[in-house]
Amino acid sequence: MSAPAPTVATQDAPALTGPQRAAALLILLGEDHGAGIWSQFNEAEIRTVCCAMAELGAIPGNAVERVMADFAAELGATGALTGSADRAEELLAKIFPPERVAAVMADVRGASGRQVWRRMAHVAPEAIASFLKEEYAQTVAVVLSRLGSDQGGRVLALLPDRLAGDVVQRMLVMGEVRSEALDRIEETLYRHFFAGGLRKPEADRYEIMADRFNAFDRPTEARFLAALETNDRDAAQRIREKMFTFEDLLKLDPAGCQTLLRTVDKDTLGRALKGASDAARAFFSANMSTRAAKNLQDEMESMGPIRMKDVDDAQSKMVSAAKALAEAGEIRIVKNRADDEVVL
């Protein structure tokens, strides 16, 4: 079942919203007495009430009595009620056709699950890795497949090598995650961090993993690719093909390159090109004015020796900036494969 919402702390009726009050009442009425009410709702209202029901959690009996005074006697016998996505689906299944129930509950369960994943986006990678290193590889794979690319990559890099390698393999072959299993994972994450599925197309799995690898620094990237190549050379190659690297920036058209240059600050550009190939320096210089190119050259010379890590960080910032511009539709980028031109 879906991760439960926090128990309503206050016992005053105003602590519940309108949809939550409606959800509590409909749970109490059940399918027999509530069918007439459900039938009067339009699609949007059904979704609103079901989302409230899925997130309702446990409500103290006296708070329920305050909200639904007309039912105080019956509620006094039960003491409390609990709302959940399963309860919402159970009620709907006895009132509406299966296809309508499935459509509504897909949105409801999705909304409930997204609550957990949205909050997970703000959890430190170190904390997530510390928690996941004691979990089964399949569970870790499910969690990482739903974290953002940068956050998921950083978590993966922090896992023990043996576990991380197993997780990568499982993410590449991951099929449909049963809703019951996903619900348990979401509930576990909720309890651990905050209480205190559909099948991906095969190409998408390698795309997701490539995004995770893009978040690594170069030594970590090389380590994971080498380990993966030992077990599955084809998978390693397919990930390489889908990764977007600093060298891919050289495939930008002049307009795209100039847009990127206007976005990146001079210090980042200088550090990125300080350790870049001659071809990369020539490419970016060709898309700048003569004066700007000369100033950039002077700035790089004045830097003196810099650490390779600083170069990697600067190049990563340029790659991230390019991807953000592409996602906004401002530039067009081409990935590693020459025949795989895409707009991100």
mmCIF file of C-alpha atoms in Angstrom:
data_model
loop_
_atom_site.group_PDB
_atom_site.id
_atom_site.type_symbol
_atom_site.label_atom_id
_atom_site.label_comp_id
_atom_site.label_asym_id
_atom_site.label_seq_id
_atom_site.Cartn_x
_atom_site.Cartn_y
_atom_site.Cartn_z
ATOM 1 C CA MET A 1 0.000 0.000 0.000
ATOM 2 C CA SER A 2 1.067 3.581 -0.566
ATOM 3 C CA ALA A 3 3.236 5.412 1.906
ATOM 4 C CA PRO A 4 0.920 6.743 4.615
ATOM 5 C CA ALA A 5 0.499 10.428 5.128
ATOM 6 C CA PRO A 6 1.407 11.817 8.525
ATOM 7 C CA THR A 7 -1.215 11.282 11.193
ATOM 8 C CA VAL A 8 -3.292 14.407 11.647
ATOM 9 C CA ALA A 9 -1.721 15.890 14.746
ATOM 10 C CA THR A 10 -4.472 18.211 15.873
ATOM 11 C CA GLN A 11 -7.814 16.935 17.062
ATOM 12 C CA ASP A 12 -9.728 19.999 15.902
ATOM 13 C CA ALA A 13 -12.001 19.656 12.892
ATOM 14 C CA PRO A 14 -10.409 22.591 10.976
ATOM 15 C CA ALA A 15 -7.206 20.512 10.675
ATOM 16 C CA LEU A 16 -8.939 18.595 7.867
ATOM 17 C CA THR A 17 -9.492 20.143 4.460
ATOM 18 C CA GLY A 18 -12.776 19.917 2.606
ATOM 19 C CA PRO A 19 -11.657 16.968 0.432
ATOM 20 C CA GLN A 20 -10.299 15.202 3.528
ATOM 21 C CA ARG A 21 -13.631 15.589 5.310
ATOM 22 C CA ALA A 22 -15.453 14.248 2.253
ATOM 23 C CA ALA A 23 -13.015 11.329 2.078
ATOM 24 C CA ALA A 24 -13.513 10.489 5.754
ATOM 25 C CA LEU A 25 -17.290 10.576 5.361
ATOM 26 C CA LEU A 26 -17.250 8.342 2.289
ATOM 27 C CA ILE A 27 -15.012 5.819 4.028
ATOM 28 C CA LEU A 28 -17.507 5.691 6.860
ATOM 29 C CA LEU A 29 -20.511 5.346 4.537
ATOM 30 C CA GLY A 30 -18.917 2.553 2.543
ATOM 31 C CA GLU A 31 -20.014 1.370 -0.862
ATOM 32 C CA ASP A 32 -23.659 0.748 -0.035
ATOM 33 C CA HIS A 33 -24.539 4.145 1.386
ATOM 34 C CA GLY A 34 -21.876 6.111 -0.447
ATOM 35 C CA ALA A 35 -22.612 4.942 -3.996
ATOM 36 C CA GLY A 36 -25.232 7.606 -4.543
ATOM 37 C CA ILE A 37 -22.763 10.327 -3.549
ATOM 38 C CA TRP A 38 -19.950 8.969 -5.693
ATOM 39 C CA SER A 39 -22.235 8.840 -8.725
ATOM 40 C CA GLN A 40 -22.843 12.596 -8.481
ATOM 41 C CA PHE A 41 -19.139 13.454 -8.728
ATOM 42 C CA ASN A 42 -17.465 14.350 -11.999
ATOM 43 C CA GLU A 43 -14.062 12.876 -12.927
ATOM 44 C CA ALA A 44 -12.079 15.730 -11.409
ATOM 45 C CA GLU A 45 -14.003 15.547 -8.130
ATOM 46 C CA ILE A 46 -13.468 11.782 -7.899
ATOM 47 C CA ARG A 47 -9.718 12.266 -8.318
ATOM 48 C CA THR A 48 -9.661 15.033 -5.722
ATOM 49 C CA VAL A 49 -11.490 12.950 -3.118
ATOM 50 C CA CYS A 50 -9.458 9.819 -3.857
ATOM 51 C CA CYS A 51 -6.175 11.715 -3.551
ATOM 52 C CA ALA A 52 -7.357 13.052 -0.194
ATOM 53 C CA MET A 53 -8.362 9.527 0.844
ATOM 54 C CA ALA A 54 -5.005 8.095 -0.201
ATOM 55 C CA GLU A 55 -3.138 10.688 1.875
ATOM 56 C CA LEU A 56 -5.537 10.797 4.820
ATOM 57 C CA GLY A 57 -3.682 8.466 7.177
ATOM 58 C CA ALA A 58 -5.029 7.813 10.671
ATOM 59 C CA ILE A 59 -7.478 10.316 12.149
ATOM 60 C CA PRO A 60 -8.187 10.346 15.902
ATOM 61 C CA GLY A 61 -11.735 9.274 16.701
ATOM 62 C CA ASN A 62 -12.664 12.523 18.411
ATOM 63 C CA ALA A 63 -11.431 14.544 15.435
ATOM 64 C CA VAL A 64 -13.649 12.453 13.167
ATOM 65 C CA GLU A 65 -16.555 13.093 15.506
ATOM 66 C CA ARG A 66 -15.987 16.827 15.236
ATOM 67 C CA VAL A 67 -16.014 16.693 11.444
ATOM 68 C CA MET A 68 -19.012 14.373 11.159
ATOM 69 C CA ALA A 69 -21.135 15.042 14.200
ATOM 70 C CA ASP A 70 -24.121 13.243 12.684
ATOM 71 C CA PHE A 71 -22.119 10.016 12.805
ATOM 72 C CA ALA A 72 -20.648 10.466 16.288
ATOM 73 C CA ALA A 73 -22.346 7.416 17.740
ATOM 74 C CA GLU A 74 -21.043 5.051 15.076
ATOM 75 C CA LEU A 75 -17.578 6.557 15.165
ATOM 76 C CA GLY A 76 -17.526 6.275 18.942
ATOM 77 C CA ALA A 77 -17.714 2.517 18.543
ATOM 78 C CA THR A 78 -14.806 2.285 16.154
ATOM 79 C CA GLY A 79 -12.701 5.021 17.723
ATOM 80 C CA ALA A 80 -10.910 5.936 14.498
ATOM 81 C CA LEU A 81 -10.719 5.268 10.797
ATOM 82 C CA THR A 82 -7.852 4.947 8.357
ATOM 83 C CA GLY A 83 -7.789 6.122 4.772
ATOM 84 C CA SER A 84 -5.568 4.604 2.133
ATOM 85 C CA ALA A 85 -5.262 4.179 -1.617
ATOM 86 C CA ASP A 86 -6.327 0.541 -1.242
ATOM 87 C CA ARG A 87 -9.470 1.586 0.605
ATOM 88 C CA ALA A 88 -10.287 4.126 -2.104
ATOM 89 C CA GLU A 89 -9.830 1.500 -4.813
ATOM 90 C CA GLU A 90 -11.931 -1.013 -2.900
ATOM 91 C CA LEU A 91 -14.809 1.446 -2.670
ATOM 92 C CA LEU A 92 -14.612 2.530 -6.289
ATOM 93 C CA ALA A 93 -14.460 -1.064 -7.544
ATOM 94 C CA LYS A 94 -17.953 -1.682 -6.165
ATOM 95 C CA ILE A 95 -19.396 1.422 -7.783
ATOM 96 C CA PHE A 96 -17.667 2.032 -11.138
ATOM 97 C CA PRO A 97 -16.529 -0.123 -14.081
ATOM 98 C CA PRO A 98 -12.998 -1.558 -13.779
ATOM 99 C CA GLU A 99 -11.529 0.628 -16.528
ATOM 100 C CA ARG A 100 -12.746 3.800 -14.816
ATOM 101 C CA VAL A 101 -11.378 2.632 -11.462
ATOM 102 C CA ALA A 102 -8.007 1.843 -13.050
ATOM 103 C CA ALA A 103 -7.805 5.288 -14.677
ATOM 104 C CA VAL A 104 -8.630 7.106 -11.443
ATOM 105 C CA MET A 105 -6.340 5.023 -9.233
ATOM 106 C CA ALA A 106 -3.406 5.385 -11.645
ATOM 107 C CA ASP A 107 -3.555 9.118 -10.987
ATOM 108 C CA VAL A 108 -4.190 8.691 -7.264
ATOM 109 C CA ARG A 109 -1.336 6.261 -6.655
ATOM 110 C CA GLY A 110 0.923 8.348 -8.847
ATOM 111 C CA ALA A 111 0.123 11.496 -6.883
ATOM 112 C CA SER A 112 0.698 9.725 -3.568
ATOM 113 C CA GLY A 113 3.997 8.214 -4.714
ATOM 114 C CA ARG A 114 5.218 11.507 -6.144
ATOM 115 C CA GLN A 115 4.851 13.034 -2.669
ATOM 116 C CA VAL A 116 7.599 10.708 -1.428
ATOM 117 C CA TRP A 117 9.884 11.135 -4.437
ATOM 118 C CA ARG A 118 9.524 14.922 -4.419
ATOM 119 C CA ARG A 119 10.626 14.952 -0.794
ATOM 120 C CA MET A 120 13.444 12.499 -1.485
ATOM 121 C CA ALA A 121 14.906 15.053 -3.911
ATOM 122 C CA HIS A 122 15.881 17.150 -0.881
ATOM 123 C CA VAL A 123 17.604 14.341 1.029
ATOM 124 C CA ALA A 124 21.421 14.338 0.999
ATOM 125 C CA PRO A 125 22.929 11.610 -1.236
ATOM 126 C CA GLU A 126 25.116 10.516 1.682
ATOM 127 C CA ALA A 127 22.033 9.834 3.813
ATOM 128 C CA ILE A 128 20.325 7.895 1.046
ATOM 129 C CA ALA A 129 23.450 5.836 0.331
ATOM 130 C CA SER A 130 23.893 5.046 4.011
ATOM 131 C CA PHE A 131 20.349 3.729 4.158
ATOM 132 C CA LEU A 132 20.460 1.814 0.868
ATOM 133 C CA LYS A 133 23.747 0.007 1.446
ATOM 134 C CA GLU A 134 21.918 -2.379 3.784
ATOM 135 C CA GLU A 135 19.100 -3.030 1.310
ATOM 136 C CA TYR A 136 18.724 -5.646 -1.418
ATOM 137 C CA ALA A 137 20.177 -4.637 -4.792
ATOM 138 C CA GLN A 138 16.738 -4.827 -6.437
ATOM 139 C CA THR A 139 15.310 -2.390 -3.898
ATOM 140 C CA VAL A 140 18.233 -0.028 -4.424
ATOM 141 C CA ALA A 141 17.731 -0.228 -8.183
ATOM 142 C CA VAL A 142 14.073 0.766 -7.858
ATOM 143 C CA VAL A 143 14.937 3.723 -5.638
ATOM 144 C CA LEU A 144 17.725 4.994 -7.897
ATOM 145 C CA SER A 145 15.529 4.650 -10.981
ATOM 146 C CA ARG A 146 13.154 7.192 -9.439
ATOM 147 C CA LEU A 147 15.645 9.723 -8.116
ATOM 148 C CA GLY A 148 16.830 12.597 -10.275
ATOM 149 C CA SER A 149 19.800 11.877 -12.533
ATOM 150 C CA ASP A 150 22.337 13.939 -10.603
ATOM 151 C CA GLN A 151 21.170 12.792 -7.170
ATOM 152 C CA GLY A 152 20.900 9.163 -8.288
ATOM 153 C CA GLY A 153 24.388 9.236 -9.779
ATOM 154 C CA ARG A 154 25.889 10.635 -6.610
ATOM 155 C CA VAL A 155 24.138 8.005 -4.484
ATOM 156 C CA LEU A 156 25.338 5.231 -6.788
ATOM 157 C CA ALA A 157 28.920 6.480 -6.528
ATOM 158 C CA LEU A 158 28.736 6.279 -2.729
ATOM 159 C CA LEU A 159 27.588 2.650 -2.613
ATOM 160 C CA PRO A 160 30.044 -0.227 -2.043
ATOM 161 C CA ASP A 161 31.493 -1.411 -5.367
ATOM 162 C CA ARG A 162 29.986 -4.884 -5.217
ATOM 163 C CA LEU A 163 26.494 -3.568 -4.462
ATOM 164 C CA ALA A 164 26.774 -0.745 -6.995
ATOM 165 C CA GLY A 165 27.772 -3.137 -9.767
ATOM 166 C CA ASP A 166 24.813 -5.390 -8.997
ATOM 167 C CA VAL A 167 22.485 -2.388 -8.907
ATOM 168 C CA VAL A 168 23.645 -1.191 -12.328
ATOM 169 C CA GLN A 169 22.973 -4.626 -13.803
ATOM 170 C CA ARG A 170 19.508 -4.762 -12.272
ATOM 171 C CA MET A 171 18.581 -1.271 -13.474
ATOM 172 C CA LEU A 172 19.499 -2.246 -17.022
ATOM 173 C CA VAL A 173 17.150 -5.230 -17.013
ATOM 174 C CA MET A 174 14.468 -3.791 -14.776
ATOM 175 C CA GLY A 175 10.958 -4.540 -15.928
ATOM 176 C CA GLU A 176 7.650 -3.555 -14.426
ATOM 177 C CA VAL A 177 7.762 -2.905 -10.708
ATOM 178 C CA ARG A 178 4.670 -4.319 -9.066
ATOM 179 C CA SER A 179 2.558 -1.673 -7.394
ATOM 180 C CA GLU A 180 2.595 -3.604 -4.112
ATOM 181 C CA ALA A 181 6.394 -3.674 -4.093
ATOM 182 C CA LEU A 182 6.655 0.009 -4.990
ATOM 183 C CA ASP A 183 4.146 0.890 -2.284
ATOM 184 C CA ARG A 184 6.243 -0.938 0.318
ATOM 185 C CA ILE A 185 9.394 0.855 -0.816
ATOM 186 C CA GLU A 186 7.680 4.241 -0.674
ATOM 187 C CA GLU A 187 6.309 3.484 2.788
ATOM 188 C CA THR A 188 9.752 2.410 3.990
ATOM 189 C CA LEU A 189 11.361 5.569 2.640
ATOM 190 C CA TYR A 190 8.645 7.677 4.180
ATOM 191 C CA ARG A 191 9.026 6.077 7.590
ATOM 192 C CA HIS A 192 12.820 6.262 7.537
ATOM 193 C CA PHE A 193 13.305 9.799 6.230
ATOM 194 C CA PHE A 194 10.112 11.703 6.997
ATOM 195 C CA ALA A 195 8.172 10.104 9.882
ATOM 196 C CA GLY A 196 10.521 11.066 12.801
ATOM 197 C CA GLY A 197 4.879 1.073 -12.029
ATOM 198 C CA LEU A 198 5.170 1.121 -15.433
ATOM 199 C CA ARG A 199 7.742 -0.705 -17.570
ATOM 200 C CA LYS A 200 10.457 1.504 -19.032
ATOM 201 C CA PRO A 201 11.243 0.980 -22.713
ATOM 202 C CA GLU A 202 14.578 -0.789 -23.079
ATOM 203 C CA ALA A 203 16.282 2.248 -24.601
ATOM 204 C CA ASP A 204 15.151 4.350 -21.644
ATOM 205 C CA ARG A 205 16.985 2.131 -19.164
ATOM 206 C CA TYR A 206 20.319 2.822 -20.805
ATOM 207 C CA GLU A 207 19.385 6.505 -21.089
ATOM 208 C CA ILE A 208 18.666 6.651 -17.364
ATOM 209 C CA MET A 209 21.901 4.869 -16.505
ATOM 210 C CA ALA A 210 23.861 7.162 -18.833
ATOM 211 C CA ASP A 211 22.427 10.146 -16.961
ATOM 212 C CA ARG A 212 23.611 8.605 -13.684
ATOM 213 C CA PHE A 213 27.091 8.082 -15.100
ATOM 214 C CA ASN A 214 27.150 11.668 -16.386
ATOM 215 C CA ALA A 215 26.909 12.806 -12.768
ATOM 216 C CA PHE A 216 30.163 11.017 -11.867
ATOM 217 C CA ASP A 217 33.586 12.590 -11.910
ATOM 218 C CA ARG A 218 35.935 11.005 -14.442
ATOM 219 C CA PRO A 219 37.683 8.495 -12.153
ATOM 220 C CA THR A 220 34.344 7.231 -10.796
ATOM 221 C CA GLU A 221 32.874 7.054 -14.284
ATOM 222 C CA ALA A 222 35.854 5.053 -15.542
ATOM 223 C CA ARG A 223 35.688 2.715 -12.543
ATOM 224 C CA PHE A 224 32.018 1.880 -13.025
ATOM 225 C CA LEU A 225 32.270 1.495 -16.788
ATOM 226 C CA ALA A 226 35.280 -0.783 -16.433
ATOM 227 C CA ALA A 227 33.469 -2.936 -13.884
ATOM 228 C CA LEU A 228 30.359 -3.111 -16.037
ATOM 229 C CA GLU A 229 32.368 -3.918 -19.156
ATOM 230 C CA THR A 230 33.862 -6.948 -17.408
ATOM 231 C CA ASN A 231 30.385 -8.411 -16.895
ATOM 232 C CA ASP A 232 28.473 -6.980 -19.862
ATOM 233 C CA ARG A 233 30.508 -5.381 -22.637
ATOM 234 C CA ASP A 234 27.417 -4.604 -24.716
ATOM 235 C CA ALA A 235 25.698 -2.792 -21.863
ATOM 236 C CA ALA A 236 28.809 -0.710 -21.181
ATOM 237 C CA GLN A 237 29.020 0.282 -24.833
ATOM 238 C CA ARG A 238 25.348 1.236 -25.003
ATOM 239 C CA ILE A 239 25.729 3.412 -21.921
ATOM 240 C CA ARG A 240 28.785 5.119 -23.437
ATOM 241 C CA GLU A 241 26.801 5.833 -26.584
ATOM 242 C CA LYS A 242 24.076 7.567 -24.632
ATOM 243 C CA MET A 243 26.251 9.583 -22.288
ATOM 244 C CA PHE A 244 26.543 13.291 -23.015
ATOM 245 C CA THR A 245 30.079 14.489 -22.402
ATOM 246 C CA PHE A 246 32.110 17.645 -22.739
ATOM 247 C CA GLU A 247 33.382 16.471 -26.132
ATOM 248 C CA ASP A 248 29.791 16.362 -27.375
ATOM 249 C CA LEU A 249 29.681 20.142 -26.996
ATOM 250 C CA LEU A 250 31.900 20.308 -30.068
ATOM 251 C CA LYS A 251 28.895 19.103 -32.090
ATOM 252 C CA LEU A 252 26.877 22.225 -31.282
ATOM 253 C CA ASP A 253 26.026 24.432 -34.231
ATOM 254 C CA PRO A 254 27.444 27.999 -34.129
ATOM 255 C CA ALA A 255 24.222 29.495 -32.775
ATOM 256 C CA GLY A 256 23.996 26.868 -30.031
ATOM 257 C CA CYS A 257 27.639 27.311 -29.078
ATOM 258 C CA GLN A 258 27.242 31.067 -28.823
ATOM 259 C CA THR A 259 24.123 30.650 -26.682
ATOM 260 C CA LEU A 260 26.059 28.367 -24.349
ATOM 261 C CA LEU A 261 28.980 30.804 -24.167
ATOM 262 C CA ARG A 262 26.606 33.566 -23.068
ATOM 263 C CA THR A 263 25.391 31.319 -20.254
ATOM 264 C CA VAL A 264 28.722 30.123 -18.876
ATOM 265 C CA ASP A 265 30.855 32.521 -16.819
ATOM 266 C CA LYS A 266 34.412 33.284 -17.995
ATOM 267 C CA ASP A 267 36.136 31.557 -15.088
ATOM 268 C CA THR A 268 34.265 28.291 -15.716
ATOM 269 C CA LEU A 269 34.986 28.480 -19.436
ATOM 270 C CA GLY A 270 38.669 29.165 -18.838
ATOM 271 C CA ARG A 271 39.076 26.248 -16.427
ATOM 272 C CA ALA A 272 37.139 23.907 -18.698
ATOM 273 C CA LEU A 273 39.298 24.737 -21.703
ATOM 274 C CA LYS A 274 42.525 24.804 -19.709
ATOM 275 C CA GLY A 275 42.522 21.003 -19.649
ATOM 276 C CA ALA A 276 40.639 20.476 -22.921
ATOM 277 C CA SER A 277 41.946 19.259 -26.252
ATOM 278 C CA ASP A 278 43.269 21.637 -28.880
ATOM 279 C CA ALA A 279 40.192 20.830 -30.956
ATOM 280 C CA ALA A 280 37.901 21.962 -28.130
ATOM 281 C CA ARG A 281 39.815 25.194 -27.651
ATOM 282 C CA ALA A 282 39.734 25.892 -31.371
ATOM 283 C CA PHE A 283 36.026 25.165 -31.570
ATOM 284 C CA PHE A 284 35.003 27.558 -28.814
ATOM 285 C CA SER A 285 37.448 30.229 -29.924
ATOM 286 C CA ALA A 286 35.987 30.080 -33.445
ATOM 287 C CA ASN A 287 32.598 30.945 -31.998
ATOM 288 C CA MET A 288 33.885 34.004 -30.147
ATOM 289 C CA SER A 289 35.019 37.390 -31.327
ATOM 290 C CA THR A 290 38.757 37.772 -31.923
ATOM 291 C CA ARG A 291 39.062 39.996 -28.892
ATOM 292 C CA ALA A 292 37.104 37.613 -26.634
ATOM 293 C CA ALA A 293 39.181 34.652 -27.818
ATOM 294 C CA LYS A 294 42.399 36.574 -27.090
ATOM 295 C CA ASN A 295 41.156 37.528 -23.615
ATOM 296 C CA LEU A 296 40.250 33.898 -22.934
ATOM 297 C CA GLN A 297 43.719 32.751 -23.981
ATOM 298 C CA ASP A 298 45.345 35.333 -21.727
ATOM 299 C CA GLU A 299 43.132 34.300 -18.825
ATOM 300 C CA MET A 300 44.032 30.619 -19.218
ATOM 301 C CA GLU A 301 47.729 31.440 -19.299
ATOM 302 C CA SER A 302 47.415 33.558 -16.155
ATOM 303 C CA MET A 303 45.831 30.651 -14.268
ATOM 304 C CA GLY A 304 49.013 28.638 -14.186
ATOM 305 C CA PRO A 305 48.747 24.934 -13.356
ATOM 306 C CA ILE A 306 45.311 23.831 -12.088
ATOM 307 C CA ARG A 307 44.082 20.515 -10.747
ATOM 308 C CA MET A 308 42.418 18.100 -13.119
ATOM 309 C CA LYS A 309 39.505 17.947 -10.693
ATOM 310 C CA ASP A 310 38.910 21.661 -11.255
ATOM 311 C CA VAL A 311 38.921 21.061 -14.993
ATOM 312 C CA ASP A 312 36.431 18.203 -14.620
ATOM 313 C CA ASP A 313 34.154 20.337 -12.431
ATOM 314 C CA ALA A 314 34.205 23.207 -14.920
ATOM 315 C CA GLN A 315 33.525 20.915 -17.865
ATOM 316 C CA SER A 316 30.670 19.284 -15.953
ATOM 317 C CA LYS A 317 29.143 22.718 -15.340
ATOM 318 C CA MET A 318 29.284 23.443 -19.065
ATOM 319 C CA VAL A 319 27.654 20.106 -19.865
ATOM 320 C CA SER A 320 24.902 20.750 -17.301
ATOM 321 C CA ALA A 321 24.332 24.233 -18.711
ATOM 322 C CA ALA A 322 24.073 22.813 -22.234
ATOM 323 C CA LYS A 323 21.576 20.168 -21.158
ATOM 324 C CA ALA A 324 19.452 22.778 -19.384
ATOM 325 C CA LEU A 325 19.427 24.958 -22.498
ATOM 326 C CA ALA A 326 18.508 21.962 -24.645
ATOM 327 C CA GLU A 327 15.663 20.979 -22.333
ATOM 328 C CA ALA A 328 14.387 24.564 -22.573
ATOM 329 C CA GLY A 329 14.496 24.301 -26.359
ATOM 330 C CA GLU A 330 17.124 27.037 -26.718
ATOM 331 C CA ILE A 331 19.829 24.874 -28.292
ATOM 332 C CA ARG A 332 20.041 21.558 -30.101
ATOM 333 C CA ILE A 333 22.573 18.978 -29.048
ATOM 334 C CA VAL A 334 23.787 15.739 -30.573
ATOM 335 C CA LYS A 335 24.795 12.789 -28.415
ATOM 336 C CA ASN A 336 27.722 10.473 -28.946
ATOM 337 C CA ARG A 337 26.249 8.379 -31.709
ATOM 338 C CA ALA A 338 26.592 10.196 -35.014
ATOM 339 C CA ASP A 339 23.191 9.007 -36.205
ATOM 340 C CA ASP A 340 21.361 9.804 -32.981
ATOM 341 C CA GLU A 341 20.504 13.489 -33.171
ATOM 342 C CA VAL A 342 18.012 14.481 -30.538
ATOM 343 C CA VAL A 343 16.461 17.547 -29.039
ATOM 344 C CA LEU A 344 16.439 17.283 -25.236
#
